Amino acid sequence: MHAPYAQLKSCSLFEGLETQALDDLYQSATTRRVATQAFFFHQDEPAHALYMLLEGRVRLTKVADTGQQLIVRMLQPAEAMGVIAALPQAVYPLSAQATTPCTSLSWPHETLNKLLDRYPLLALRALRLVQQRFAELQTQCLELMTERVERRIARALLRLVNQVGKRTAQGVLIDMPLSRQDVAELTGTTLYTVSRTLSRWEQAGIVALGRERVTICAPHQLVTIADDLLPGPAPD
């Protein structure tokens, strides 16, 4: 089995599809390569294609009316992006930027429409994923408005652990490049606040920090902060 086809089968968007549907998806896909820092698509432009990442890492970002950029999700191989292209006359609500060299499969809007008509289960999966991503965005926006900054940082790191966590002798490594600026944009706070918080957690043995690397050494302590933080400073 070719590696791209195997990733296609493991993508949650295509879970449960019959072999004929997977074959059609694979045969109708085109390959796209994107350099580091380049974009697959930009927020508010017409949703021209659906993508599934094969190699590399991508961050989904949203720019608020205030001009502040928020990282909504970090994607890894076998994840879909631009699923909103399944809806008619849709625009991308987020931007998708490569943080490493990336390769993807893509389906232009016209091709995707034919596949959705042919395979109703694919259409259902697409709608569910759009709903899930929208719910994630709502949750993050609510956290930004209501949660203390340390709690926001803890929750963001735990989400990444669930997505790309890798067990090591030191703890659970967030297995992707992750700068302090990334964490700031994930949590809607400042670089200074993130650096101060992570340094304090490192001194306490909760995390270990490297160059664009974060390892969670004491996950239970991070969960405690995320779920039941004692009164502290107001949100930034």
PDB file of C-alpha atoms in Angstrom:
ATOM      1  CA  MET A   1       0.000   0.000   0.000  1.00  0.00           C
ATOM      2  CA  HIS A   2       1.357   3.433  -0.952  1.00  0.00           C
ATOM      3  CA  ALA A   3       2.079   5.696   2.032  1.00  0.00           C
ATOM      4  CA  PRO A   4      -0.267   8.521   0.860  1.00  0.00           C
ATOM      5  CA  TYR A   5      -3.108   6.015   0.427  1.00  0.00           C
ATOM      6  CA  ALA A   6      -2.488   4.635   3.926  1.00  0.00           C
ATOM      7  CA  GLN A   7      -2.631   8.179   5.359  1.00  0.00           C
ATOM      8  CA  LEU A   8      -5.835   8.807   3.436  1.00  0.00           C
ATOM      9  CA  LYS A   9      -7.419   5.778   5.126  1.00  0.00           C
ATOM     10  CA  SER A  10      -6.269   6.968   8.574  1.00  0.00           C
ATOM     11  CA  CYS A  11      -7.625  10.531   8.175  1.00  0.00           C
ATOM     12  CA  SER A  12     -10.671  11.063  10.429  1.00  0.00           C
ATOM     13  CA  LEU A  13     -12.514  12.840   7.601  1.00  0.00           C
ATOM     14  CA  PHE A  14     -12.450   9.660   5.495  1.00  0.00           C
ATOM     15  CA  GLU A  15     -13.036   7.173   8.312  1.00  0.00           C
ATOM     16  CA  GLY A  16     -15.523   4.449   7.429  1.00  0.00           C
ATOM     17  CA  LEU A  17     -15.572   5.125   3.692  1.00  0.00           C
ATOM     18  CA  GLU A  18     -15.788   2.098   1.429  1.00  0.00           C
ATOM     19  CA  THR A  19     -12.786   1.039  -0.636  1.00  0.00           C
ATOM     20  CA  GLN A  20     -14.259   2.423  -3.874  1.00  0.00           C
ATOM     21  CA  ALA A  21     -14.683   5.860  -2.290  1.00  0.00           C
ATOM     22  CA  LEU A  22     -11.117   5.851  -0.981  1.00  0.00           C
ATOM     23  CA  ASP A  23      -9.833   4.787  -4.397  1.00  0.00           C
ATOM     24  CA  ASP A  24     -11.748   7.625  -6.071  1.00  0.00           C
ATOM     25  CA  LEU A  25     -10.439  10.128  -3.555  1.00  0.00           C
ATOM     26  CA  TYR A  26      -6.878   8.985  -4.089  1.00  0.00           C
ATOM     27  CA  GLN A  27      -7.103   8.919  -7.881  1.00  0.00           C
ATOM     28  CA  SER A  28      -8.729  12.362  -8.110  1.00  0.00           C
ATOM     29  CA  ALA A  29      -6.281  14.077  -5.703  1.00  0.00           C
ATOM     30  CA  THR A  30      -3.420  16.303  -6.793  1.00  0.00           C
ATOM     31  CA  THR A  31      -0.198  16.751  -4.848  1.00  0.00           C
ATOM     32  CA  ARG A  32       0.821  20.181  -3.594  1.00  0.00           C
ATOM     33  CA  ARG A  33       4.100  21.141  -1.933  1.00  0.00           C
ATOM     34  CA  VAL A  34       4.443  24.265   0.204  1.00  0.00           C
ATOM     35  CA  ALA A  35       7.626  25.794   1.617  1.00  0.00           C
ATOM     36  CA  THR A  36       8.118  26.788   5.254  1.00  0.00           C
ATOM     37  CA  GLN A  37       6.141  29.939   6.166  1.00  0.00           C
ATOM     38  CA  ALA A  38       4.141  29.796   2.898  1.00  0.00           C
ATOM     39  CA  PHE A  39       0.346  29.530   2.964  1.00  0.00           C
ATOM     40  CA  PHE A  40      -2.019  26.902   1.634  1.00  0.00           C
ATOM     41  CA  PHE A  41      -4.811  29.459   1.880  1.00  0.00           C
ATOM     42  CA  HIS A  42      -5.672  32.738   3.605  1.00  0.00           C
ATOM     43  CA  GLN A  43      -8.515  33.742   5.878  1.00  0.00           C
ATOM     44  CA  ASP A  44     -11.552  35.209   4.051  1.00  0.00           C
ATOM     45  CA  GLU A  45     -10.565  34.059   0.558  1.00  0.00           C
ATOM     46  CA  PRO A  46     -12.936  31.764  -1.406  1.00  0.00           C
ATOM     47  CA  ALA A  47     -12.649  28.140  -0.275  1.00  0.00           C
ATOM     48  CA  HIS A  48     -11.174  26.721  -3.465  1.00  0.00           C
ATOM     49  CA  ALA A  49      -9.945  23.311  -2.242  1.00  0.00           C
ATOM     50  CA  LEU A  50      -9.837  20.714   0.507  1.00  0.00           C
ATOM     51  CA  TYR A  51      -6.426  19.470   1.664  1.00  0.00           C
ATOM     52  CA  MET A  52      -5.046  16.512   3.581  1.00  0.00           C
ATOM     53  CA  LEU A  53      -1.538  16.898   4.952  1.00  0.00           C
ATOM     54  CA  LEU A  54       0.956  14.156   4.035  1.00  0.00           C
ATOM     55  CA  GLU A  55       4.211  15.593   5.388  1.00  0.00           C
ATOM     56  CA  GLY A  56       5.142  18.549   7.568  1.00  0.00           C
ATOM     57  CA  ARG A  57       3.304  20.725  10.076  1.00  0.00           C
ATOM     58  CA  VAL A  58       0.696  23.440   9.509  1.00  0.00           C
ATOM     59  CA  ARG A  59      -0.812  26.015  11.821  1.00  0.00           C
ATOM     60  CA  LEU A  60      -4.360  27.296  11.402  1.00  0.00           C
ATOM     61  CA  THR A  61      -4.630  30.945  12.419  1.00  0.00           C
ATOM     62  CA  LYS A  62      -7.314  33.594  12.710  1.00  0.00           C
ATOM     63  CA  VAL A  63      -6.789  37.352  12.758  1.00  0.00           C
ATOM     64  CA  ALA A  64      -9.326  39.130  14.948  1.00  0.00           C
ATOM     65  CA  ASP A  65     -10.878  42.507  14.177  1.00  0.00           C
ATOM     66  CA  THR A  66      -8.334  44.010  16.587  1.00  0.00           C
ATOM     67  CA  GLY A  67      -5.480  42.687  14.428  1.00  0.00           C
ATOM     68  CA  GLN A  68      -4.412  40.101  17.009  1.00  0.00           C
ATOM     69  CA  GLN A  69      -3.461  36.715  15.527  1.00  0.00           C
ATOM     70  CA  LEU A  70      -4.671  33.561  17.262  1.00  0.00           C
ATOM     71  CA  ILE A  71      -3.387  30.069  16.480  1.00  0.00           C
ATOM     72  CA  VAL A  72      -6.499  27.896  16.460  1.00  0.00           C
ATOM     73  CA  ARG A  73      -4.938  24.501  15.765  1.00  0.00           C
ATOM     74  CA  MET A  74      -1.642  22.866  14.828  1.00  0.00           C
ATOM     75  CA  LEU A  75      -1.995  20.157  12.179  1.00  0.00           C
ATOM     76  CA  GLN A  76       0.086  17.042  11.603  1.00  0.00           C
ATOM     77  CA  PRO A  77       0.133  14.464   8.765  1.00  0.00           C
ATOM     78  CA  ALA A  78      -3.146  12.659   7.980  1.00  0.00           C
ATOM     79  CA  GLU A  79      -5.235  15.652   9.106  1.00  0.00           C
ATOM     80  CA  ALA A  80      -7.585  17.568   6.825  1.00  0.00           C
ATOM     81  CA  MET A  81      -7.747  21.336   6.386  1.00  0.00           C
ATOM     82  CA  GLY A  82      -9.975  23.643   4.414  1.00  0.00           C
ATOM     83  CA  VAL A  83     -12.952  21.335   4.977  1.00  0.00           C
ATOM     84  CA  ILE A  84     -15.248  24.354   4.637  1.00  0.00           C
ATOM     85  CA  ALA A  85     -14.721  23.908   0.867  1.00  0.00           C
ATOM     86  CA  ALA A  86     -17.390  21.208   1.117  1.00  0.00           C
ATOM     87  CA  LEU A  87     -19.993  23.972   1.564  1.00  0.00           C
ATOM     88  CA  PRO A  88     -21.253  26.061  -1.374  1.00  0.00           C
ATOM     89  CA  GLN A  89     -19.839  29.586  -1.811  1.00  0.00           C
ATOM     90  CA  ALA A  90     -17.827  29.275   1.398  1.00  0.00           C
ATOM     91  CA  VAL A  91     -14.783  31.307   2.409  1.00  0.00           C
ATOM     92  CA  TYR A  92     -11.932  30.070   4.556  1.00  0.00           C
ATOM     93  CA  PRO A  93     -12.513  31.241   8.154  1.00  0.00           C
ATOM     94  CA  LEU A  94      -8.827  30.626   8.952  1.00  0.00           C
ATOM     95  CA  SER A  95      -5.420  30.784   7.295  1.00  0.00           C
ATOM     96  CA  ALA A  96      -3.254  27.673   6.881  1.00  0.00           C
ATOM     97  CA  GLN A  97       0.502  28.318   7.100  1.00  0.00           C
ATOM     98  CA  ALA A  98       3.282  25.743   6.808  1.00  0.00           C
ATOM     99  CA  THR A  99       5.681  25.737   9.753  1.00  0.00           C
ATOM    100  CA  THR A 100       7.909  23.161   8.010  1.00  0.00           C
ATOM    101  CA  PRO A 101       8.175  22.057   4.361  1.00  0.00           C
ATOM    102  CA  CYS A 102       4.825  20.405   3.589  1.00  0.00           C
ATOM    103  CA  THR A 103       3.283  18.035   1.088  1.00  0.00           C
ATOM    104  CA  SER A 104      -0.457  17.521   0.793  1.00  0.00           C
ATOM    105  CA  LEU A 105      -3.153  15.919  -1.261  1.00  0.00           C
ATOM    106  CA  SER A 106      -5.743  18.396  -2.516  1.00  0.00           C
ATOM    107  CA  TRP A 107      -9.168  18.312  -4.128  1.00  0.00           C
ATOM    108  CA  PRO A 108     -10.371  21.429  -5.987  1.00  0.00           C
ATOM    109  CA  HIS A 109     -13.891  22.586  -5.182  1.00  0.00           C
ATOM    110  CA  GLU A 110     -15.378  21.186  -8.412  1.00  0.00           C
ATOM    111  CA  THR A 111     -13.806  17.741  -7.886  1.00  0.00           C
ATOM    112  CA  LEU A 112     -14.836  17.736  -4.236  1.00  0.00           C
ATOM    113  CA  ASN A 113     -18.470  18.498  -5.133  1.00  0.00           C
ATOM    114  CA  LYS A 114     -18.611  15.476  -7.439  1.00  0.00           C
ATOM    115  CA  LEU A 115     -17.179  13.237  -4.704  1.00  0.00           C
ATOM    116  CA  LEU A 116     -19.652  14.579  -2.134  1.00  0.00           C
ATOM    117  CA  ASP A 117     -22.567  13.883  -4.485  1.00  0.00           C
ATOM    118  CA  ARG A 118     -21.286  10.380  -5.168  1.00  0.00           C
ATOM    119  CA  TYR A 119     -20.572   9.458  -1.543  1.00  0.00           C
ATOM    120  CA  PRO A 120     -23.113  10.792   0.999  1.00  0.00           C
ATOM    121  CA  LEU A 121     -21.047   9.485   3.929  1.00  0.00           C
ATOM    122  CA  LEU A 122     -18.175  11.741   2.850  1.00  0.00           C
ATOM    123  CA  ALA A 123     -20.540  14.731   2.885  1.00  0.00           C
ATOM    124  CA  LEU A 124     -21.701  13.781   6.383  1.00  0.00           C
ATOM    125  CA  ARG A 125     -18.118  13.430   7.620  1.00  0.00           C
ATOM    126  CA  ALA A 126     -17.232  16.825   6.156  1.00  0.00           C
ATOM    127  CA  LEU A 127     -20.165  18.549   7.861  1.00  0.00           C
ATOM    128  CA  ARG A 128     -19.292  16.933  11.191  1.00  0.00           C
ATOM    129  CA  LEU A 129     -15.671  18.043  10.920  1.00  0.00           C
ATOM    130  CA  VAL A 130     -16.730  21.615  10.075  1.00  0.00           C
ATOM    131  CA  GLN A 131     -18.953  21.551  13.160  1.00  0.00           C
ATOM    132  CA  GLN A 132     -16.134  20.151  15.321  1.00  0.00           C
ATOM    133  CA  ARG A 133     -13.637  22.775  14.194  1.00  0.00           C
ATOM    134  CA  PHE A 134     -16.188  25.542  14.775  1.00  0.00           C
ATOM    135  CA  ALA A 135     -16.822  24.226  18.298  1.00  0.00           C
ATOM    136  CA  GLU A 136     -13.058  24.208  18.987  1.00  0.00           C
ATOM    137  CA  LEU A 137     -12.834  27.828  17.855  1.00  0.00           C
ATOM    138  CA  GLN A 138     -15.749  28.798  20.110  1.00  0.00           C
ATOM    139  CA  THR A 139     -14.097  27.073  23.079  1.00  0.00           C
ATOM    140  CA  GLN A 140     -10.826  28.917  22.523  1.00  0.00           C
ATOM    141  CA  CYS A 141     -12.591  32.267  22.173  1.00  0.00           C
ATOM    142  CA  LEU A 142     -14.478  31.612  25.420  1.00  0.00           C
ATOM    143  CA  GLU A 143     -11.212  30.759  27.184  1.00  0.00           C
ATOM    144  CA  LEU A 144      -9.645  33.994  25.964  1.00  0.00           C
ATOM    145  CA  MET A 145     -12.502  35.999  27.415  1.00  0.00           C
ATOM    146  CA  THR A 146     -12.947  34.208  30.737  1.00  0.00           C
ATOM    147  CA  GLU A 147      -9.884  32.204  31.833  1.00  0.00           C
ATOM    148  CA  ARG A 148      -6.750  33.315  33.651  1.00  0.00           C
ATOM    149  CA  VAL A 149      -3.637  33.313  31.530  1.00  0.00           C
ATOM    150  CA  GLU A 150      -1.852  30.388  33.253  1.00  0.00           C
ATOM    151  CA  ARG A 151      -4.935  28.255  32.812  1.00  0.00           C
ATOM    152  CA  ARG A 152      -5.095  29.163  29.108  1.00  0.00           C
ATOM    153  CA  ILE A 153      -1.445  28.225  28.611  1.00  0.00           C
ATOM    154  CA  ALA A 154      -1.893  24.920  30.451  1.00  0.00           C
ATOM    155  CA  ARG A 155      -4.958  24.014  28.389  1.00  0.00           C
ATOM    156  CA  ALA A 156      -3.239  24.907  25.118  1.00  0.00           C
ATOM    157  CA  LEU A 157      -0.256  22.683  25.959  1.00  0.00           C
ATOM    158  CA  LEU A 158      -2.544  19.808  26.950  1.00  0.00           C
ATOM    159  CA  ARG A 159      -4.432  20.089  23.653  1.00  0.00           C
ATOM    160  CA  LEU A 160      -1.123  19.802  21.814  1.00  0.00           C
ATOM    161  CA  VAL A 161      -0.155  16.800  23.954  1.00  0.00           C
ATOM    162  CA  ASN A 162      -3.379  15.101  22.848  1.00  0.00           C
ATOM    163  CA  GLN A 163      -2.679  15.936  19.196  1.00  0.00           C
ATOM    164  CA  VAL A 164       1.060  15.326  18.849  1.00  0.00           C
ATOM    165  CA  GLY A 165       2.342  14.099  22.218  1.00  0.00           C
ATOM    166  CA  LYS A 166       5.226  11.599  22.146  1.00  0.00           C
ATOM    167  CA  ARG A 167       6.431   9.774  25.254  1.00  0.00           C
ATOM    168  CA  THR A 168      10.126  10.139  26.084  1.00  0.00           C
ATOM    169  CA  ALA A 169      12.301   9.340  29.087  1.00  0.00           C
ATOM    170  CA  GLN A 170      11.885  12.947  30.232  1.00  0.00           C
ATOM    171  CA  GLY A 171       8.105  13.089  29.873  1.00  0.00           C
ATOM    172  CA  VAL A 172       5.677  13.814  27.025  1.00  0.00           C
ATOM    173  CA  LEU A 173       7.263  15.767  24.178  1.00  0.00           C
ATOM    174  CA  ILE A 174       5.065  18.038  22.079  1.00  0.00           C
ATOM    175  CA  ASP A 175       6.428  16.587  18.859  1.00  0.00           C
ATOM    176  CA  MET A 176       6.486  19.661  16.650  1.00  0.00           C
ATOM    177  CA  PRO A 177       8.351  22.973  16.530  1.00  0.00           C
ATOM    178  CA  LEU A 178       6.738  25.201  19.160  1.00  0.00           C
ATOM    179  CA  SER A 179       8.156  28.619  19.949  1.00  0.00           C
ATOM    180  CA  ARG A 180       7.129  30.833  22.842  1.00  0.00           C
ATOM    181  CA  GLN A 181       5.563  33.170  20.272  1.00  0.00           C
ATOM    182  CA  ASP A 182       3.456  30.236  19.037  1.00  0.00           C
ATOM    183  CA  VAL A 183       2.245  29.620  22.596  1.00  0.00           C
ATOM    184  CA  ALA A 184       1.439  33.325  22.947  1.00  0.00           C
ATOM    185  CA  GLU A 185      -0.663  33.206  19.773  1.00  0.00           C
ATOM    186  CA  LEU A 186      -2.344  29.985  20.889  1.00  0.00           C
ATOM    187  CA  THR A 187      -3.446  31.649  24.115  1.00  0.00           C
ATOM    188  CA  GLY A 188      -4.013  35.274  23.165  1.00  0.00           C
ATOM    189  CA  THR A 189      -1.378  36.622  25.522  1.00  0.00           C
ATOM    190  CA  THR A 190       2.047  38.259  25.304  1.00  0.00           C
ATOM    191  CA  LEU A 191       5.439  36.730  24.610  1.00  0.00           C
ATOM    192  CA  TYR A 192       6.675  38.142  27.920  1.00  0.00           C
ATOM    193  CA  THR A 193       3.876  36.459  29.888  1.00  0.00           C
ATOM    194  CA  VAL A 194       4.420  33.108  28.168  1.00  0.00           C
ATOM    195  CA  SER A 195       8.195  33.226  28.745  1.00  0.00           C
ATOM    196  CA  ARG A 196       7.721  34.134  32.414  1.00  0.00           C
ATOM    197  CA  THR A 197       5.124  31.399  32.952  1.00  0.00           C
ATOM    198  CA  LEU A 198       7.064  28.641  31.176  1.00  0.00           C
ATOM    199  CA  SER A 199      10.277  29.575  32.993  1.00  0.00           C
ATOM    200  CA  ARG A 200       8.470  29.322  36.333  1.00  0.00           C
ATOM    201  CA  TRP A 201       7.022  25.951  35.353  1.00  0.00           C
ATOM    202  CA  GLU A 202      10.459  24.755  34.276  1.00  0.00           C
ATOM    203  CA  GLN A 203      11.900  25.692  37.657  1.00  0.00           C
ATOM    204  CA  ALA A 204       9.055  23.748  39.292  1.00  0.00           C
ATOM    205  CA  GLY A 205       9.798  20.673  37.166  1.00  0.00           C
ATOM    206  CA  ILE A 206       6.490  20.797  35.295  1.00  0.00           C
ATOM    207  CA  VAL A 207       8.021  21.342  31.839  1.00  0.00           C
ATOM    208  CA  ALA A 208      11.425  21.138  30.165  1.00  0.00           C
ATOM    209  CA  LEU A 209      12.193  23.714  27.505  1.00  0.00           C
ATOM    210  CA  GLY A 210      14.454  23.543  24.466  1.00  0.00           C
ATOM    211  CA  ARG A 211      14.798  25.454  21.229  1.00  0.00           C
ATOM    212  CA  GLU A 212      11.205  25.413  19.914  1.00  0.00           C
ATOM    213  CA  ARG A 213      10.604  22.298  22.007  1.00  0.00           C
ATOM    214  CA  VAL A 214       8.399  21.758  25.064  1.00  0.00           C
ATOM    215  CA  THR A 215       8.317  18.535  27.086  1.00  0.00           C
ATOM    216  CA  ILE A 216       5.676  18.041  29.762  1.00  0.00           C
ATOM    217  CA  CYS A 217       7.515  16.421  32.671  1.00  0.00           C
ATOM    218  CA  ALA A 218       4.631  16.434  35.161  1.00  0.00           C
ATOM    219  CA  PRO A 219       1.364  16.129  33.184  1.00  0.00           C
ATOM    220  CA  HIS A 220      -0.729  15.746  36.349  1.00  0.00           C
ATOM    221  CA  GLN A 221       0.484  19.122  37.629  1.00  0.00           C
ATOM    222  CA  LEU A 222      -0.359  20.746  34.304  1.00  0.00           C
ATOM    223  CA  VAL A 223      -3.854  19.207  34.445  1.00  0.00           C
ATOM    224  CA  THR A 224      -4.267  20.643  37.941  1.00  0.00           C
ATOM    225  CA  ILE A 225      -3.412  24.106  36.643  1.00  0.00           C
ATOM    226  CA  ALA A 226      -5.735  23.705  33.657  1.00  0.00           C
ATOM    227  CA  ASP A 227      -8.680  22.446  35.688  1.00  0.00           C
ATOM    228  CA  ASP A 228      -8.415  24.086  39.100  1.00  0.00           C
ATOM    229  CA  LEU A 229      -6.038  27.044  39.184  1.00  0.00           C
ATOM    230  CA  LEU A 230      -5.902  28.985  42.437  1.00  0.00           C
ATOM    231  CA  PRO A 231      -6.848  32.692  42.245  1.00  0.00           C
ATOM    232  CA  GLY A 232      -4.159  34.662  40.467  1.00  0.00           C
ATOM    233  CA  PRO A 233      -3.633  37.532  38.081  1.00  0.00           C
ATOM    234  CA  ALA A 234      -6.438  38.590  35.756  1.00  0.00           C
ATOM    235  CA  PRO A 235      -6.256  37.476  32.115  1.00  0.00           C
ATOM    236  CA  ASP A 236      -3.845  39.431  29.920  1.00  0.00           C
TER     237      ASP A 236
END
